[in-house]
Amino acid sequence: MARRVNIMMDEDSWRVIRKLPRGTRSRAVNAAIREWSRTSGRRDASARMDALRARLPAVETDRIVRWIREERERRLP
C-alpha cells in the first residue's frame, strides 16, 4: 500500500527531482531510500564487527588455517 507524505527537501535535491518526469519521482525517492537503508544497515554491522574485533584477542594465521582444515576434514564423508 502506498502512502502520501510531505517532506522538506533542500534546493539541490529539489533541482534533481524537478527534472524527473512526474510519474518517476516517487519511484526514484523510494529507490534512494531503500539504497540508503541497505548501506546504513551494512555500515552499522561493520561498526559492530569492528568494535567486537577490537575486544577479541588476535589469532595467528597458522592457527586459523588449522581450524579450517580440521573443519573440512570433519565434514568429509
Tab-separated table of C-alpha atoms in Angstrom:
chain	number	residue	atom	x	y	z
A	1	MET	CA	0.000	0.000	0.000
A	2	ALA	CA	1.355	3.419	-0.909
A	3	ARG	CA	1.341	6.395	1.459
A	4	ARG	CA	1.362	10.045	0.543
A	5	VAL	CA	3.861	12.043	2.615
A	6	ASN	CA	5.126	15.593	2.722
A	7	ILE	CA	8.859	16.084	3.078
A	8	MET	CA	11.200	19.053	3.151
A	9	MET	CA	13.936	18.930	0.565
A	10	ASP	CA	16.929	21.198	0.091
A	11	GLU	CA	17.293	23.140	-3.143
A	12	ASP	CA	19.978	20.861	-4.598
A	13	SER	CA	17.806	17.783	-4.162
A	14	TRP	CA	14.751	19.572	-5.499
A	15	ARG	CA	16.635	20.560	-8.675
A	16	VAL	CA	17.370	16.887	-9.307
A	17	ILE	CA	13.821	15.683	-8.542
A	18	ARG	CA	12.244	18.507	-10.536
A	19	LYS	CA	13.973	17.248	-13.703
A	20	LEU	CA	12.378	13.804	-13.391
A	21	PRO	CA	9.069	13.089	-15.092
A	22	ARG	CA	6.210	13.240	-12.604
A	23	GLY	CA	5.495	9.512	-12.791
A	24	THR	CA	9.038	8.581	-11.828
A	25	ARG	CA	9.649	10.901	-8.891
A	26	SER	CA	8.142	8.635	-6.243
A	27	ARG	CA	9.952	5.588	-7.626
A	28	ALA	CA	13.254	7.483	-7.580
A	29	VAL	CA	12.752	8.598	-3.973
A	30	ASN	CA	11.676	5.073	-2.925
A	31	ALA	CA	14.749	3.545	-4.605
A	32	ALA	CA	17.032	6.085	-2.940
A	33	ILE	CA	15.531	5.377	0.489
A	34	ARG	CA	15.874	1.605	0.014
A	35	GLU	CA	19.528	2.009	-1.039
A	36	TRP	CA	20.227	4.321	1.900
A	37	SER	CA	18.627	1.805	4.259
A	38	ARG	CA	20.758	-1.068	2.897
A	39	THR	CA	24.024	0.844	3.100
A	40	SER	CA	23.156	2.234	6.523
A	41	GLY	CA	22.496	-1.285	7.819
A	42	ARG	CA	25.783	-2.509	6.376
A	43	ARG	CA	27.654	0.409	7.911
A	44	ASP	CA	26.109	-0.324	11.318
A	45	ALA	CA	27.000	-4.022	11.054
A	46	SER	CA	30.553	-3.140	10.049
A	47	ALA	CA	30.907	-0.812	13.034
A	48	ARG	CA	29.655	-3.549	15.382
A	49	MET	CA	32.129	-6.014	13.847
A	50	ASP	CA	34.981	-3.513	14.271
A	51	ALA	CA	34.053	-2.968	17.927
A	52	LEU	CA	33.921	-6.723	18.511
A	53	ARG	CA	37.222	-7.226	16.704
A	54	ALA	CA	38.877	-4.620	18.935
A	55	ARG	CA	37.807	-6.536	22.065
A	56	LEU	CA	38.871	-10.005	20.891
A	57	PRO	CA	42.427	-11.299	21.107
A	58	ALA	CA	44.428	-11.661	17.889
A	59	VAL	CA	44.694	-15.147	16.406
A	60	GLU	CA	47.708	-16.330	14.417
A	61	THR	CA	47.172	-17.208	10.753
A	62	ASP	CA	48.534	-20.758	11.118
A	63	ARG	CA	46.012	-21.435	13.875
A	64	ILE	CA	43.141	-20.234	11.661
A	65	VAL	CA	44.378	-22.414	8.791
A	66	ARG	CA	44.492	-25.415	11.147
A	67	TRP	CA	40.899	-24.750	12.283
A	68	ILE	CA	39.692	-24.556	8.675
A	69	ARG	CA	41.463	-27.791	7.727
A	70	GLU	CA	40.085	-29.585	10.780
A	71	GLU	CA	36.565	-28.408	9.933
A	72	ARG	CA	36.892	-29.538	6.318
A	73	GLU	CA	38.142	-32.971	7.395
A	74	ARG	CA	35.271	-33.292	9.851
A	75	ARG	CA	32.717	-32.610	7.107
A	76	LEU	CA	34.137	-35.018	4.531
A	77	PRO	CA	32.084	-38.210	4.088
